[in-house]
Amino acid sequence: MKILVCISKTPDTTAKISFTQNNTKFASDGVQWIINPYDEWYALVRAIELKEKDPSTVLHLLTVGLADTEPIIRKALAIGGDEAIRVNADSADPFYIATQIADIARQGGYDLIFTGKETIDYNGSSIGGMVSELLDWPYISLAVKFDLNGSVATVVREIEGGEETDEVSLPLVVSCQKGVAEQRIPNMKGIMSARTKPLKVVEPVAAEALTGIVSFELPPAKAGVRLVPADNPAELIRLLHEEAKVF
Amino acid sequence: MSVLIFIDHSEGQVKKASLEACSYGAALAGQLNVPAEGILLGTVTTDLSTLGKYGVKKIHQAAQEGLNHLDAQVYAKIIADSATATGATVIVFSNNLSGKAVAPRVAARLKAGLVSGAVALPDTTSGFVVKKNVFSGKAFAHVAINTPVKVITLNPNSYPVREGEGSVSAEVAPLSVTAGAPKVKVVSATQATGEVPLTEAELVVSGGRGLKGPENWGIIEDLAKALGAATACSRPVADAHWRPHHEHVGQTGIAIAPNLYIAIGISGAIQHLAGVNRSKVIVVVNKDPEAPFFKAADYGIVGDAFEVVPKMTEAVKKLKGIA
């Protein structure tokens, strides 16, 4: 069994979001970077659990990013995984990224690919689906539970208005969200061993970026809260009805 | 040349998110001066010809029972083939759970540029630029699609459902497909029937730890019922199993963008705000005047929820003439 977990670097959840160069670049000065929470808490941890259950499992982590993503991939290795691959490229286009991941997956002979449900920066929710199409594999989106019995996966996924339980033979791509696993904090042993785990750097395959970010924009600032006295909730309801007209 | 709209369905019904996609796709088609067509896989009880009033001229329907469960791989092939056959240049999905499953596959299959989470019609004055939500609602990006065929997924509650003048009927054209056997076997599916999905709700009343326990949720439910709103909760509440997980809004739960979000006893951690900051109007009721949520709110009451909320419910009932 060979599992590939896709890892993204994102600004910390609490990072201040602002832009430079005439609103065309994210202002990264002073920003703390983290592993995309969905990749870390759910995709990576579930893959580690599968390896704990079956120690013959080979678990590789993959990121598409420049050298500055290495601290993030080391941090992921401290939580678990045998080795990491970094594709030396940077792009905001999901097709470009997915093409790189699909190429690594083809060459590495993986059986199972995990992604987080989306990244908290571009909010695309599209890498898993694209990779599965490029590989012509089945895709389970937005999984909340994942179990493996031999080469057959049982997955519960969120669908419109409910949940669906699926059975599917590997190979398979799964995007993971809350429910699949619980966050783990790396321990000292993990941190130490991560330093010596292999981190392979490969150059990207030729691919086109099909989209490009032209500019960013911040939403207009809120005018500030309008407080209504606690002894007059009816006034709040009147404002919502007559002024905000929301019902 | 056309705009092709993926019409999603659940429980045999075409839901609001798809009507928004129809309205958006029709407006875009008008902008590009091409017809808007729809594609629906499976069977529904909704009379599809009535979707004409949202501006959709023709609906391609593959009315096979076997297609009622959405299989991303099977769906993507049919939609991509149909887009090619009808000469579609833009394919529109809702960015709901169904759209997230299928749209990326369709885009990769057609090698079409994808923008997911669009919040407005594309700017087509020079190229094709789509405004989308990024940084979990904290910013927008304007993204250019550089390919001849384009795929857009529209964020729910970002574009209004618009009915045109008069009653125009859409032509329903049978689509014959030979779908391969799905590799994914559906063992079971559960639907929370009768409830408005949180992502589609226009009004949401949400409770946090300030409610002190699940036994106190009556005041939230009463207000929601009077308003005709859906109920939601914060992460600690879902983690403590006071409320079901599908009600959890926030970064790890679901992101929503209702017209009105009333947060009761929720302090407003940044992770919670990431799930609700696209709400059009935010109301905060909290006894702590320093609660960070007030900074993100439009209206607020600093006070005890157990006293304030029942009075809000009374005021809503009075306004609506409910005894």
PDB file of C-alpha atoms in Angstrom, chain B residues 81-296:
ATOM      1  CA  ASP B  81     -19.131  15.337 -23.631  1.00  0.00           C
ATOM      2  CA  SER B  82     -22.354  17.310 -23.654  1.00  0.00           C
ATOM      3  CA  ALA B  83     -20.486  20.620 -23.364  1.00  0.00           C
ATOM      4  CA  THR B  84     -18.372  19.664 -26.366  1.00  0.00           C
ATOM      5  CA  ALA B  85     -21.378  18.448 -28.378  1.00  0.00           C
ATOM      6  CA  THR B  86     -23.409  21.615 -27.718  1.00  0.00           C
ATOM      7  CA  GLY B  87     -20.443  23.928 -28.247  1.00  0.00           C
ATOM      8  CA  ALA B  88     -20.600  25.352 -24.737  1.00  0.00           C
ATOM      9  CA  THR B  89     -17.921  27.940 -24.005  1.00  0.00           C
ATOM     10  CA  VAL B  90     -18.763  28.450 -20.344  1.00  0.00           C
ATOM     11  CA  ILE B  91     -19.984  25.768 -17.921  1.00  0.00           C
ATOM     12  CA  VAL B  92     -21.581  27.006 -14.697  1.00  0.00           C
ATOM     13  CA  PHE B  93     -21.976  24.983 -11.491  1.00  0.00           C
ATOM     14  CA  SER B  94     -23.093  25.932  -8.015  1.00  0.00           C
ATOM     15  CA  ASN B  95     -20.139  25.810  -5.625  1.00  0.00           C
ATOM     16  CA  ASN B  96     -22.214  23.525  -3.401  1.00  0.00           C
ATOM     17  CA  LEU B  97     -21.218  20.000  -2.399  1.00  0.00           C
ATOM     18  CA  SER B  98     -22.230  18.612  -5.799  1.00  0.00           C
ATOM     19  CA  GLY B  99     -20.371  21.285  -7.745  1.00  0.00           C
ATOM     20  CA  LYS B 100     -17.224  20.713  -5.670  1.00  0.00           C
ATOM     21  CA  ALA B 101     -17.366  17.012  -6.549  1.00  0.00           C
ATOM     22  CA  VAL B 102     -17.854  17.382 -10.299  1.00  0.00           C
ATOM     23  CA  ALA B 103     -16.668  20.772 -11.604  1.00  0.00           C
ATOM     24  CA  PRO B 104     -12.902  20.197 -11.101  1.00  0.00           C
ATOM     25  CA  ARG B 105     -13.141  16.896 -12.996  1.00  0.00           C
ATOM     26  CA  VAL B 106     -15.015  18.523 -15.868  1.00  0.00           C
ATOM     27  CA  ALA B 107     -12.468  21.351 -16.007  1.00  0.00           C
ATOM     28  CA  ALA B 108      -9.497  18.952 -16.034  1.00  0.00           C
ATOM     29  CA  ARG B 109     -11.164  16.729 -18.621  1.00  0.00           C
ATOM     30  CA  LEU B 110     -11.730  19.648 -20.995  1.00  0.00           C
ATOM     31  CA  LYS B 111      -8.483  21.370 -20.022  1.00  0.00           C
ATOM     32  CA  ALA B 112     -10.661  24.368 -19.255  1.00  0.00           C
ATOM     33  CA  GLY B 113      -9.636  27.041 -16.755  1.00  0.00           C
ATOM     34  CA  LEU B 114     -11.618  26.821 -13.516  1.00  0.00           C
ATOM     35  CA  VAL B 115     -12.612  29.536 -11.083  1.00  0.00           C
ATOM     36  CA  SER B 116     -14.383  28.136  -8.054  1.00  0.00           C
ATOM     37  CA  GLY B 117     -16.378  30.229  -5.615  1.00  0.00           C
ATOM     38  CA  ALA B 118     -17.364  33.074  -7.966  1.00  0.00           C
ATOM     39  CA  VAL B 119     -19.315  35.883  -6.282  1.00  0.00           C
ATOM     40  CA  ALA B 120     -20.221  38.051  -9.291  1.00  0.00           C
ATOM     41  CA  LEU B 121     -20.704  37.920 -13.048  1.00  0.00           C
ATOM     42  CA  PRO B 122     -17.438  37.841 -15.024  1.00  0.00           C
ATOM     43  CA  ASP B 123     -15.963  41.039 -16.387  1.00  0.00           C
ATOM     44  CA  THR B 124     -15.818  40.401 -20.130  1.00  0.00           C
ATOM     45  CA  THR B 125     -14.815  43.888 -21.253  1.00  0.00           C
ATOM     46  CA  SER B 126     -11.220  42.748 -21.722  1.00  0.00           C
ATOM     47  CA  GLY B 127     -10.687  39.013 -21.491  1.00  0.00           C
ATOM     48  CA  PHE B 128     -12.698  37.003 -18.994  1.00  0.00           C
ATOM     49  CA  VAL B 129     -12.130  37.871 -15.349  1.00  0.00           C
ATOM     50  CA  VAL B 130     -14.080  36.328 -12.486  1.00  0.00           C
ATOM     51  CA  LYS B 131     -14.303  37.723  -8.959  1.00  0.00           C
ATOM     52  CA  LYS B 132     -13.997  34.996  -6.349  1.00  0.00           C
ATOM     53  CA  ASN B 133     -13.849  34.566  -2.627  1.00  0.00           C
ATOM     54  CA  VAL B 134     -10.342  33.944  -1.199  1.00  0.00           C
ATOM     55  CA  PHE B 135      -8.700  33.806   2.240  1.00  0.00           C
ATOM     56  CA  SER B 136     -11.871  32.286   3.702  1.00  0.00           C
ATOM     57  CA  GLY B 137     -14.033  35.333   3.082  1.00  0.00           C
ATOM     58  CA  LYS B 138     -11.416  37.885   4.111  1.00  0.00           C
ATOM     59  CA  ALA B 139     -10.683  39.026   0.543  1.00  0.00           C
ATOM     60  CA  PHE B 140     -11.590  38.645  -3.121  1.00  0.00           C
ATOM     61  CA  ALA B 141      -9.412  37.788  -6.102  1.00  0.00           C
ATOM     62  CA  HIS B 142     -10.057  38.753  -9.712  1.00  0.00           C
ATOM     63  CA  VAL B 143      -8.996  35.727 -11.734  1.00  0.00           C
ATOM     64  CA  ALA B 144      -8.540  35.663 -15.512  1.00  0.00           C
ATOM     65  CA  ILE B 145      -9.456  32.458 -17.340  1.00  0.00           C
ATOM     66  CA  ASN B 146      -7.218  32.072 -20.376  1.00  0.00           C
ATOM     67  CA  THR B 147      -8.773  29.058 -22.125  1.00  0.00           C
ATOM     68  CA  PRO B 148     -11.477  28.968 -24.846  1.00  0.00           C
ATOM     69  CA  VAL B 149     -13.745  26.868 -22.604  1.00  0.00           C
ATOM     70  CA  LYS B 150     -14.265  28.109 -19.059  1.00  0.00           C
ATOM     71  CA  VAL B 151     -15.691  26.540 -15.904  1.00  0.00           C
ATOM     72  CA  ILE B 152     -17.144  28.635 -13.076  1.00  0.00           C
ATOM     73  CA  THR B 153     -18.625  27.515  -9.772  1.00  0.00           C
ATOM     74  CA  LEU B 154     -20.909  30.075  -8.128  1.00  0.00           C
ATOM     75  CA  ASN B 155     -20.882  30.487  -4.359  1.00  0.00           C
ATOM     76  CA  PRO B 156     -24.340  29.844  -2.861  1.00  0.00           C
ATOM     77  CA  ASN B 157     -26.206  33.010  -1.773  1.00  0.00           C
ATOM     78  CA  SER B 158     -23.949  35.235  -3.887  1.00  0.00           C
ATOM     79  CA  TYR B 159     -26.249  35.801  -6.841  1.00  0.00           C
ATOM     80  CA  PRO B 160     -30.024  36.274  -6.586  1.00  0.00           C
ATOM     81  CA  VAL B 161     -32.539  33.904  -8.164  1.00  0.00           C
ATOM     82  CA  ARG B 162     -34.060  36.070 -10.912  1.00  0.00           C
ATOM     83  CA  GLU B 163     -37.290  35.333 -12.718  1.00  0.00           C
ATOM     84  CA  GLY B 164     -37.800  36.929 -16.108  1.00  0.00           C
ATOM     85  CA  GLU B 165     -40.980  38.649 -17.344  1.00  0.00           C
ATOM     86  CA  GLY B 166     -43.885  36.421 -18.314  1.00  0.00           C
ATOM     87  CA  SER B 167     -43.805  32.651 -18.336  1.00  0.00           C
ATOM     88  CA  VAL B 168     -41.269  31.266 -20.764  1.00  0.00           C
ATOM     89  CA  SER B 169     -41.076  27.529 -21.032  1.00  0.00           C
ATOM     90  CA  ALA B 170     -37.750  25.760 -21.377  1.00  0.00           C
ATOM     91  CA  GLU B 171     -37.474  23.013 -23.965  1.00  0.00           C
ATOM     92  CA  VAL B 172     -36.620  19.697 -22.304  1.00  0.00           C
ATOM     93  CA  ALA B 173     -34.463  17.586 -24.628  1.00  0.00           C
ATOM     94  CA  PRO B 174     -33.732  13.958 -23.776  1.00  0.00           C
ATOM     95  CA  LEU B 175     -30.021  13.266 -23.557  1.00  0.00           C
ATOM     96  CA  SER B 176     -29.061   9.714 -24.409  1.00  0.00           C
ATOM     97  CA  VAL B 177     -25.924   8.639 -22.604  1.00  0.00           C
ATOM     98  CA  THR B 178     -24.158   5.376 -22.236  1.00  0.00           C
ATOM     99  CA  ALA B 179     -22.653   5.956 -18.854  1.00  0.00           C
ATOM    100  CA  GLY B 180     -20.009   3.452 -17.836  1.00  0.00           C
ATOM    101  CA  ALA B 181     -20.676   1.502 -14.639  1.00  0.00           C
ATOM    102  CA  PRO B 182     -19.681   3.682 -11.677  1.00  0.00           C
ATOM    103  CA  LYS B 183     -16.574   2.531  -9.809  1.00  0.00           C
ATOM    104  CA  VAL B 184     -18.085   3.868  -6.593  1.00  0.00           C
ATOM    105  CA  LYS B 185     -20.840   1.738  -5.080  1.00  0.00           C
ATOM    106  CA  VAL B 186     -23.352   3.687  -3.001  1.00  0.00           C
ATOM    107  CA  VAL B 187     -24.116   1.589   0.090  1.00  0.00           C
ATOM    108  CA  SER B 188     -26.544   3.992   1.733  1.00  0.00           C
ATOM    109  CA  ALA B 189     -27.557   7.641   1.722  1.00  0.00           C
ATOM    110  CA  THR B 190     -29.278   9.665   4.393  1.00  0.00           C
ATOM    111  CA  GLN B 191     -31.076  12.925   3.777  1.00  0.00           C
ATOM    112  CA  ALA B 192     -32.134  15.348   6.473  1.00  0.00           C
ATOM    113  CA  THR B 193     -35.518  15.737   4.798  1.00  0.00           C
ATOM    114  CA  GLY B 194     -37.618  18.825   5.132  1.00  0.00           C
ATOM    115  CA  GLU B 195     -34.856  21.030   6.487  1.00  0.00           C
ATOM    116  CA  VAL B 196     -33.429  23.912   4.513  1.00  0.00           C
ATOM    117  CA  PRO B 197     -29.707  23.145   4.049  1.00  0.00           C
ATOM    118  CA  LEU B 198     -27.697  25.688   6.032  1.00  0.00           C
ATOM    119  CA  THR B 199     -25.797  26.786   2.933  1.00  0.00           C
ATOM    120  CA  GLU B 200     -29.088  27.739   1.262  1.00  0.00           C
ATOM    121  CA  ALA B 201     -30.751  29.375   4.271  1.00  0.00           C
ATOM    122  CA  GLU B 202     -31.368  33.124   3.957  1.00  0.00           C
ATOM    123  CA  LEU B 203     -31.803  33.615   7.678  1.00  0.00           C
ATOM    124  CA  VAL B 204     -29.737  31.804  10.296  1.00  0.00           C
ATOM    125  CA  VAL B 205     -29.937  31.880  14.102  1.00  0.00           C
ATOM    126  CA  SER B 206     -26.813  30.485  15.730  1.00  0.00           C
ATOM    127  CA  GLY B 207     -25.922  29.690  19.335  1.00  0.00           C
ATOM    128  CA  GLY B 208     -22.636  29.340  21.182  1.00  0.00           C
ATOM    129  CA  ARG B 209     -21.259  28.358  24.546  1.00  0.00           C
ATOM    130  CA  GLY B 210     -23.032  31.328  26.109  1.00  0.00           C
ATOM    131  CA  LEU B 211     -26.213  29.248  25.994  1.00  0.00           C
ATOM    132  CA  LYS B 212     -24.660  27.072  28.722  1.00  0.00           C
ATOM    133  CA  GLY B 213     -26.189  23.739  27.649  1.00  0.00           C
ATOM    134  CA  PRO B 214     -28.288  21.911  25.058  1.00  0.00           C
ATOM    135  CA  GLU B 215     -31.362  22.150  27.288  1.00  0.00           C
ATOM    136  CA  ASN B 216     -31.405  25.908  26.670  1.00  0.00           C
ATOM    137  CA  TRP B 217     -31.666  25.660  22.885  1.00  0.00           C
ATOM    138  CA  GLY B 218     -35.409  26.308  22.993  1.00  0.00           C
ATOM    139  CA  ILE B 219     -34.884  30.077  22.843  1.00  0.00           C
ATOM    140  CA  ILE B 220     -32.745  29.674  19.692  1.00  0.00           C
ATOM    141  CA  GLU B 221     -35.280  27.379  18.066  1.00  0.00           C
ATOM    142  CA  ASP B 222     -38.204  29.637  18.960  1.00  0.00           C
ATOM    143  CA  LEU B 223     -36.541  32.668  17.387  1.00  0.00           C
ATOM    144  CA  ALA B 224     -35.544  30.645  14.317  1.00  0.00           C
ATOM    145  CA  LYS B 225     -39.076  29.321  13.949  1.00  0.00           C
ATOM    146  CA  ALA B 226     -40.644  32.774  14.247  1.00  0.00           C
ATOM    147  CA  LEU B 227     -38.253  34.133  11.598  1.00  0.00           C
ATOM    148  CA  GLY B 228     -38.394  31.051   9.368  1.00  0.00           C
ATOM    149  CA  ALA B 229     -34.630  30.681   9.866  1.00  0.00           C
ATOM    150  CA  ALA B 230     -32.280  27.710  10.010  1.00  0.00           C
ATOM    151  CA  THR B 231     -30.330  27.009  13.197  1.00  0.00           C
ATOM    152  CA  ALA B 232     -26.559  26.761  13.488  1.00  0.00           C
ATOM    153  CA  CYS B 233     -23.929  26.607  16.195  1.00  0.00           C
ATOM    154  CA  SER B 234     -20.274  27.300  16.983  1.00  0.00           C
ATOM    155  CA  ARG B 235     -17.525  24.695  17.143  1.00  0.00           C
ATOM    156  CA  PRO B 236     -17.399  24.178  20.952  1.00  0.00           C
ATOM    157  CA  VAL B 237     -21.127  23.506  20.900  1.00  0.00           C
ATOM    158  CA  ALA B 238     -20.802  20.848  18.177  1.00  0.00           C
ATOM    159  CA  ASP B 239     -17.697  19.355  19.840  1.00  0.00           C
ATOM    160  CA  ALA B 240     -19.601  19.038  23.128  1.00  0.00           C
ATOM    161  CA  HIS B 241     -22.424  17.309  21.202  1.00  0.00           C
ATOM    162  CA  TRP B 242     -24.948  19.891  22.323  1.00  0.00           C
ATOM    163  CA  ARG B 243     -25.933  20.178  18.663  1.00  0.00           C
ATOM    164  CA  PRO B 244     -25.339  17.963  15.598  1.00  0.00           C
ATOM    165  CA  HIS B 245     -22.123  18.499  13.645  1.00  0.00           C
ATOM    166  CA  HIS B 246     -23.922  19.485  10.462  1.00  0.00           C
ATOM    167  CA  GLU B 247     -25.026  22.682  12.256  1.00  0.00           C
ATOM    168  CA  HIS B 248     -21.422  23.735  12.946  1.00  0.00           C
ATOM    169  CA  VAL B 249     -20.461  26.856  11.019  1.00  0.00           C
ATOM    170  CA  GLY B 250     -16.914  28.174  10.949  1.00  0.00           C
ATOM    171  CA  GLN B 251     -13.618  27.313   9.390  1.00  0.00           C
ATOM    172  CA  THR B 252     -13.714  23.598  10.171  1.00  0.00           C
ATOM    173  CA  GLY B 253     -17.477  23.375   9.770  1.00  0.00           C
ATOM    174  CA  ILE B 254     -19.303  24.900   6.856  1.00  0.00           C
ATOM    175  CA  ALA B 255     -19.085  28.392   5.449  1.00  0.00           C
ATOM    176  CA  ILE B 256     -22.361  30.218   4.925  1.00  0.00           C
ATOM    177  CA  ALA B 257     -23.451  33.551   3.473  1.00  0.00           C
ATOM    178  CA  PRO B 258     -27.042  34.188   4.553  1.00  0.00           C
ATOM    179  CA  ASN B 259     -28.807  37.561   4.374  1.00  0.00           C
ATOM    180  CA  LEU B 260     -29.054  37.586   8.162  1.00  0.00           C
ATOM    181  CA  TYR B 261     -26.839  35.817  10.707  1.00  0.00           C
ATOM    182  CA  ILE B 262     -27.840  36.186  14.355  1.00  0.00           C
ATOM    183  CA  ALA B 263     -25.074  35.026  16.702  1.00  0.00           C
ATOM    184  CA  ILE B 264     -26.199  34.410  20.259  1.00  0.00           C
ATOM    185  CA  GLY B 265     -23.657  33.742  22.984  1.00  0.00           C
ATOM    186  CA  ILE B 266     -20.814  33.339  20.463  1.00  0.00           C
ATOM    187  CA  SER B 267     -17.634  35.299  21.196  1.00  0.00           C
ATOM    188  CA  GLY B 268     -16.555  35.452  17.537  1.00  0.00           C
ATOM    189  CA  ALA B 269     -13.210  33.674  17.301  1.00  0.00           C
ATOM    190  CA  ILE B 270     -11.494  34.274  13.969  1.00  0.00           C
ATOM    191  CA  GLN B 271     -12.132  30.642  12.969  1.00  0.00           C
ATOM    192  CA  HIS B 272     -15.859  31.175  13.495  1.00  0.00           C
ATOM    193  CA  LEU B 273     -15.836  34.458  11.562  1.00  0.00           C
ATOM    194  CA  ALA B 274     -14.164  32.694   8.619  1.00  0.00           C
ATOM    195  CA  GLY B 275     -17.352  30.680   8.194  1.00  0.00           C
ATOM    196  CA  VAL B 276     -19.850  33.534   8.491  1.00  0.00           C
ATOM    197  CA  ASN B 277     -18.118  36.748   7.446  1.00  0.00           C
ATOM    198  CA  ARG B 278     -19.833  36.727   4.039  1.00  0.00           C
ATOM    199  CA  SER B 279     -23.239  37.108   5.721  1.00  0.00           C
ATOM    200  CA  LYS B 280     -24.916  40.290   4.507  1.00  0.00           C
ATOM    201  CA  VAL B 281     -26.109  41.423   7.956  1.00  0.00           C
ATOM    202  CA  ILE B 282     -24.625  40.151  11.218  1.00  0.00           C
ATOM    203  CA  VAL B 283     -26.386  40.579  14.560  1.00  0.00           C
ATOM    204  CA  VAL B 284     -24.586  39.759  17.789  1.00  0.00           C
ATOM    205  CA  VAL B 285     -26.191  39.212  21.176  1.00  0.00           C
ATOM    206  CA  ASN B 286     -23.601  38.762  23.895  1.00  0.00           C
ATOM    207  CA  LYS B 287     -23.365  39.815  27.527  1.00  0.00           C
ATOM    208  CA  ASP B 288     -19.650  40.574  27.134  1.00  0.00           C
ATOM    209  CA  PRO B 289     -19.228  44.011  25.522  1.00  0.00           C
ATOM    210  CA  GLU B 290     -15.626  43.067  24.686  1.00  0.00           C
ATOM    211  CA  ALA B 291     -16.640  40.012  22.608  1.00  0.00           C
ATOM    212  CA  PRO B 292     -14.637  40.279  19.343  1.00  0.00           C
ATOM    213  CA  PHE B 293     -17.755  39.438  17.350  1.00  0.00           C
ATOM    214  CA  PHE B 294     -19.126  42.978  17.913  1.00  0.00           C
ATOM    215  CA  LYS B 295     -16.316  44.300  15.662  1.00  0.00           C
ATOM    216  CA  ALA B 296     -17.674  42.239  12.765  1.00  0.00           C
TER     217      ALA B 296
END
